């Protein structure tokens, strides 16, 4: 089984939810909103053993769900890695970390048993049904 899918399955089984805000709370990750520029949807930050997710205050409810799911992926999979810093101040390629956070979010928000109920439907239809970007389904 995929490492990321396995990690998500363990969390959702342990906490009996796939809500990223609830799981963040259980894991001690502080989630706050912030007035970011429109192009910044969210940021994960690890500072002095504390985990923070900052979401753009202008996001809709559905956008907050998947952005929180993505940032929670960073908190769980890349706890001490600051992708924002790496992207801005180094030549380090953070694409792998972003891809993994997207996979985490996809498995979290749409578990396999739910996705299987939509067999035969287009990815666009499923994405619209769950109010998520189609890209989150394409990476599975």
PDB file of C-alpha atoms in Angstrom:
ATOM      1  CA  UNK A   1       0.000   0.000   0.000  1.00  0.00           C
ATOM      2  CA  UNK A   2       1.124   3.512  -0.764  1.00  0.00           C
ATOM      3  CA  UNK A   3       2.930   5.064   2.234  1.00  0.00           C
ATOM      4  CA  UNK A   4       0.857   8.244   2.086  1.00  0.00           C
ATOM      5  CA  UNK A   5      -2.455   6.416   1.717  1.00  0.00           C
ATOM      6  CA  UNK A   6      -1.473   4.182   4.644  1.00  0.00           C
ATOM      7  CA  UNK A   7      -0.649   7.245   6.780  1.00  0.00           C
ATOM      8  CA  UNK A   8      -4.037   8.819   5.953  1.00  0.00           C
ATOM      9  CA  UNK A   9      -5.881   5.568   6.682  1.00  0.00           C
ATOM     10  CA  UNK A  10      -4.224   5.289  10.101  1.00  0.00           C
ATOM     11  CA  UNK A  11      -5.143   8.880  10.991  1.00  0.00           C
ATOM     12  CA  UNK A  12      -8.755   8.628   9.839  1.00  0.00           C
ATOM     13  CA  UNK A  13      -9.203   5.313  11.626  1.00  0.00           C
ATOM     14  CA  UNK A  14      -7.619   6.593  14.848  1.00  0.00           C
ATOM     15  CA  UNK A  15      -9.542   9.883  14.953  1.00  0.00           C
ATOM     16  CA  UNK A  16     -12.716   8.640  13.226  1.00  0.00           C
ATOM     17  CA  UNK A  17     -12.868  11.615  10.863  1.00  0.00           C
ATOM     18  CA  UNK A  18     -11.481  12.763   7.550  1.00  0.00           C
ATOM     19  CA  UNK A  19     -11.991  16.440   8.386  1.00  0.00           C
ATOM     20  CA  UNK A  20      -8.558  18.099   8.130  1.00  0.00           C
ATOM     21  CA  UNK A  21      -9.423  20.714  10.767  1.00  0.00           C
ATOM     22  CA  UNK A  22     -10.400  18.051  13.297  1.00  0.00           C
ATOM     23  CA  UNK A  23      -7.319  15.948  12.604  1.00  0.00           C
ATOM     24  CA  UNK A  24      -5.097  19.035  12.886  1.00  0.00           C
ATOM     25  CA  UNK A  25      -6.652  19.723  16.279  1.00  0.00           C
ATOM     26  CA  UNK A  26      -6.073  16.133  17.435  1.00  0.00           C
ATOM     27  CA  UNK A  27      -2.432  16.375  16.318  1.00  0.00           C
ATOM     28  CA  UNK A  28      -1.852  19.693  18.057  1.00  0.00           C
ATOM     29  CA  UNK A  29      -1.487  21.662  14.828  1.00  0.00           C
ATOM     30  CA  UNK A  30      -2.742  25.230  15.244  1.00  0.00           C
ATOM     31  CA  UNK A  31      -4.850  26.432  12.299  1.00  0.00           C
ATOM     32  CA  UNK A  32      -5.316  30.172  11.787  1.00  0.00           C
ATOM     33  CA  UNK A  33      -6.474  32.472   9.015  1.00  0.00           C
ATOM     34  CA  UNK A  34      -4.346  35.309   7.709  1.00  0.00           C
ATOM     35  CA  UNK A  35      -4.785  38.071   5.128  1.00  0.00           C
ATOM     36  CA  UNK A  36      -2.410  36.720   2.483  1.00  0.00           C
ATOM     37  CA  UNK A  37      -2.220  37.995  -1.094  1.00  0.00           C
ATOM     38  CA  UNK A  38      -4.679  36.106  -3.327  1.00  0.00           C
ATOM     39  CA  UNK A  39      -1.966  33.870  -4.817  1.00  0.00           C
ATOM     40  CA  UNK A  40      -1.089  32.448  -1.367  1.00  0.00           C
ATOM     41  CA  UNK A  41      -3.737  29.952  -0.310  1.00  0.00           C
ATOM     42  CA  UNK A  42      -1.988  28.546   2.733  1.00  0.00           C
ATOM     43  CA  UNK A  43       1.298  27.932   4.484  1.00  0.00           C
ATOM     44  CA  UNK A  44       2.560  25.275   6.883  1.00  0.00           C
ATOM     45  CA  UNK A  45       5.173  26.386   9.402  1.00  0.00           C
ATOM     46  CA  UNK A  46       7.143  24.484  12.048  1.00  0.00           C
ATOM     47  CA  UNK A  47       8.652  26.717  14.693  1.00  0.00           C
ATOM     48  CA  UNK A  48      10.169  25.737  18.035  1.00  0.00           C
ATOM     49  CA  UNK A  49       8.393  22.360  18.152  1.00  0.00           C
ATOM     50  CA  UNK A  50       5.062  23.988  17.279  1.00  0.00           C
ATOM     51  CA  UNK A  51       3.108  23.314  14.084  1.00  0.00           C
ATOM     52  CA  UNK A  52       1.023  26.002  12.395  1.00  0.00           C
ATOM     53  CA  UNK A  53      -1.213  26.086   9.354  1.00  0.00           C
ATOM     54  CA  UNK A  54      -2.110  29.529   8.065  1.00  0.00           C
ATOM     55  CA  UNK A  55      -4.995  29.759   5.596  1.00  0.00           C
ATOM     56  CA  UNK A  56      -5.862  32.731   3.423  1.00  0.00           C
ATOM     57  CA  UNK A  57      -8.855  34.413   5.070  1.00  0.00           C
ATOM     58  CA  UNK A  58     -10.434  35.034   1.639  1.00  0.00           C
ATOM     59  CA  UNK A  59     -10.861  31.326   0.858  1.00  0.00           C
ATOM     60  CA  UNK A  60     -14.326  29.798   0.608  1.00  0.00           C
ATOM     61  CA  UNK A  61     -15.369  26.980   2.950  1.00  0.00           C
ATOM     62  CA  UNK A  62     -14.539  24.314   0.344  1.00  0.00           C
ATOM     63  CA  UNK A  63     -11.200  25.902  -0.513  1.00  0.00           C
ATOM     64  CA  UNK A  64     -10.296  25.981   3.171  1.00  0.00           C
ATOM     65  CA  UNK A  65     -11.023  22.256   3.430  1.00  0.00           C
ATOM     66  CA  UNK A  66      -8.666  21.214   0.667  1.00  0.00           C
ATOM     67  CA  UNK A  67      -5.991  23.803   1.452  1.00  0.00           C
ATOM     68  CA  UNK A  68      -6.051  22.716   5.102  1.00  0.00           C
ATOM     69  CA  UNK A  69      -5.831  19.086   3.928  1.00  0.00           C
ATOM     70  CA  UNK A  70      -2.810  19.937   1.783  1.00  0.00           C
ATOM     71  CA  UNK A  71      -1.046  21.862   4.552  1.00  0.00           C
ATOM     72  CA  UNK A  72      -1.883  19.088   7.028  1.00  0.00           C
ATOM     73  CA  UNK A  73      -0.078  16.775   4.609  1.00  0.00           C
ATOM     74  CA  UNK A  74       3.030  18.893   5.084  1.00  0.00           C
ATOM     75  CA  UNK A  75       2.572  18.802   8.876  1.00  0.00           C
ATOM     76  CA  UNK A  76       2.316  15.003   8.894  1.00  0.00           C
ATOM     77  CA  UNK A  77       4.732  14.056   6.113  1.00  0.00           C
ATOM     78  CA  UNK A  78       7.287  16.891   6.212  1.00  0.00           C
ATOM     79  CA  UNK A  79       7.044  18.062   9.800  1.00  0.00           C
ATOM     80  CA  UNK A  80      10.277  20.038  10.065  1.00  0.00           C
ATOM     81  CA  UNK A  81      10.609  21.109   6.428  1.00  0.00           C
ATOM     82  CA  UNK A  82       9.829  24.724   5.582  1.00  0.00           C
ATOM     83  CA  UNK A  83       8.904  24.566   1.876  1.00  0.00           C
ATOM     84  CA  UNK A  84       8.199  28.297   1.703  1.00  0.00           C
ATOM     85  CA  UNK A  85      11.729  29.079   2.881  1.00  0.00           C
ATOM     86  CA  UNK A  86      13.269  26.485   0.569  1.00  0.00           C
ATOM     87  CA  UNK A  87      11.338  27.827  -2.419  1.00  0.00           C
ATOM     88  CA  UNK A  88      12.209  31.477  -1.770  1.00  0.00           C
ATOM     89  CA  UNK A  89      15.787  31.317  -0.537  1.00  0.00           C
ATOM     90  CA  UNK A  90      17.373  28.189  -1.976  1.00  0.00           C
ATOM     91  CA  UNK A  91      17.616  26.314  -5.248  1.00  0.00           C
ATOM     92  CA  UNK A  92      16.058  23.235  -3.632  1.00  0.00           C
ATOM     93  CA  UNK A  93      13.248  21.706  -5.695  1.00  0.00           C
ATOM     94  CA  UNK A  94      10.168  21.313  -3.457  1.00  0.00           C
ATOM     95  CA  UNK A  95       7.943  19.707  -6.117  1.00  0.00           C
ATOM     96  CA  UNK A  96       8.133  16.273  -4.468  1.00  0.00           C
ATOM     97  CA  UNK A  97       6.926  17.695  -1.143  1.00  0.00           C
ATOM     98  CA  UNK A  98       4.057  19.542  -2.831  1.00  0.00           C
ATOM     99  CA  UNK A  99       3.038  16.420  -4.762  1.00  0.00           C
ATOM    100  CA  UNK A 100       3.039  14.333  -1.577  1.00  0.00           C
ATOM    101  CA  UNK A 101       0.957  16.940   0.274  1.00  0.00           C
ATOM    102  CA  UNK A 102      -1.539  16.888  -2.603  1.00  0.00           C
ATOM    103  CA  UNK A 103      -1.716  13.089  -2.459  1.00  0.00           C
ATOM    104  CA  UNK A 104      -2.285  13.239   1.294  1.00  0.00           C
ATOM    105  CA  UNK A 105      -5.108  15.726   0.782  1.00  0.00           C
ATOM    106  CA  UNK A 106      -6.697  13.626  -1.961  1.00  0.00           C
ATOM    107  CA  UNK A 107      -6.728  10.431   0.103  1.00  0.00           C
ATOM    108  CA  UNK A 108      -7.953  12.346   3.146  1.00  0.00           C
ATOM    109  CA  UNK A 109     -10.866  14.181   1.550  1.00  0.00           C
ATOM    110  CA  UNK A 110     -11.996  11.370  -0.751  1.00  0.00           C
ATOM    111  CA  UNK A 111     -11.240   7.932   0.679  1.00  0.00           C
ATOM    112  CA  UNK A 112     -11.050   5.004  -1.778  1.00  0.00           C
ATOM    113  CA  UNK A 113     -14.385   3.535  -0.664  1.00  0.00           C
ATOM    114  CA  UNK A 114     -16.110   6.833  -1.481  1.00  0.00           C
ATOM    115  CA  UNK A 115     -14.241   7.285  -4.758  1.00  0.00           C
ATOM    116  CA  UNK A 116     -15.145   3.742  -5.842  1.00  0.00           C
ATOM    117  CA  UNK A 117     -18.831   4.684  -5.663  1.00  0.00           C
ATOM    118  CA  UNK A 118     -18.186   7.075  -8.565  1.00  0.00           C
ATOM    119  CA  UNK A 119     -16.668   4.498 -10.896  1.00  0.00           C
ATOM    120  CA  UNK A 120     -17.541   5.438 -14.465  1.00  0.00           C
ATOM    121  CA  UNK A 121     -17.954   9.140 -13.744  1.00  0.00           C
ATOM    122  CA  UNK A 122     -15.511  11.691 -15.114  1.00  0.00           C
ATOM    123  CA  UNK A 123     -12.867  13.179 -12.845  1.00  0.00           C
ATOM    124  CA  UNK A 124     -14.371  16.601 -13.530  1.00  0.00           C
ATOM    125  CA  UNK A 125     -17.778  15.414 -12.285  1.00  0.00           C
ATOM    126  CA  UNK A 126     -16.296  13.881  -9.135  1.00  0.00           C
ATOM    127  CA  UNK A 127     -14.214  16.999  -8.435  1.00  0.00           C
ATOM    128  CA  UNK A 128     -17.284  19.217  -8.833  1.00  0.00           C
ATOM    129  CA  UNK A 129     -19.320  16.917  -6.582  1.00  0.00           C
ATOM    130  CA  UNK A 130     -16.743  17.180  -3.791  1.00  0.00           C
ATOM    131  CA  UNK A 131     -15.761  20.804  -4.481  1.00  0.00           C
ATOM    132  CA  UNK A 132     -12.092  20.019  -4.959  1.00  0.00           C
ATOM    133  CA  UNK A 133      -9.661  20.757  -7.791  1.00  0.00           C
ATOM    134  CA  UNK A 134      -9.615  17.986 -10.395  1.00  0.00           C
ATOM    135  CA  UNK A 135      -5.823  17.844  -9.971  1.00  0.00           C
ATOM    136  CA  UNK A 136      -6.315  16.208  -6.560  1.00  0.00           C
ATOM    137  CA  UNK A 137      -7.996  13.274  -8.286  1.00  0.00           C
ATOM    138  CA  UNK A 138      -5.514  13.089 -11.146  1.00  0.00           C
ATOM    139  CA  UNK A 139      -2.562  12.374  -8.829  1.00  0.00           C
ATOM    140  CA  UNK A 140      -4.041   9.193  -7.381  1.00  0.00           C
TER     141      UNK A 140
END
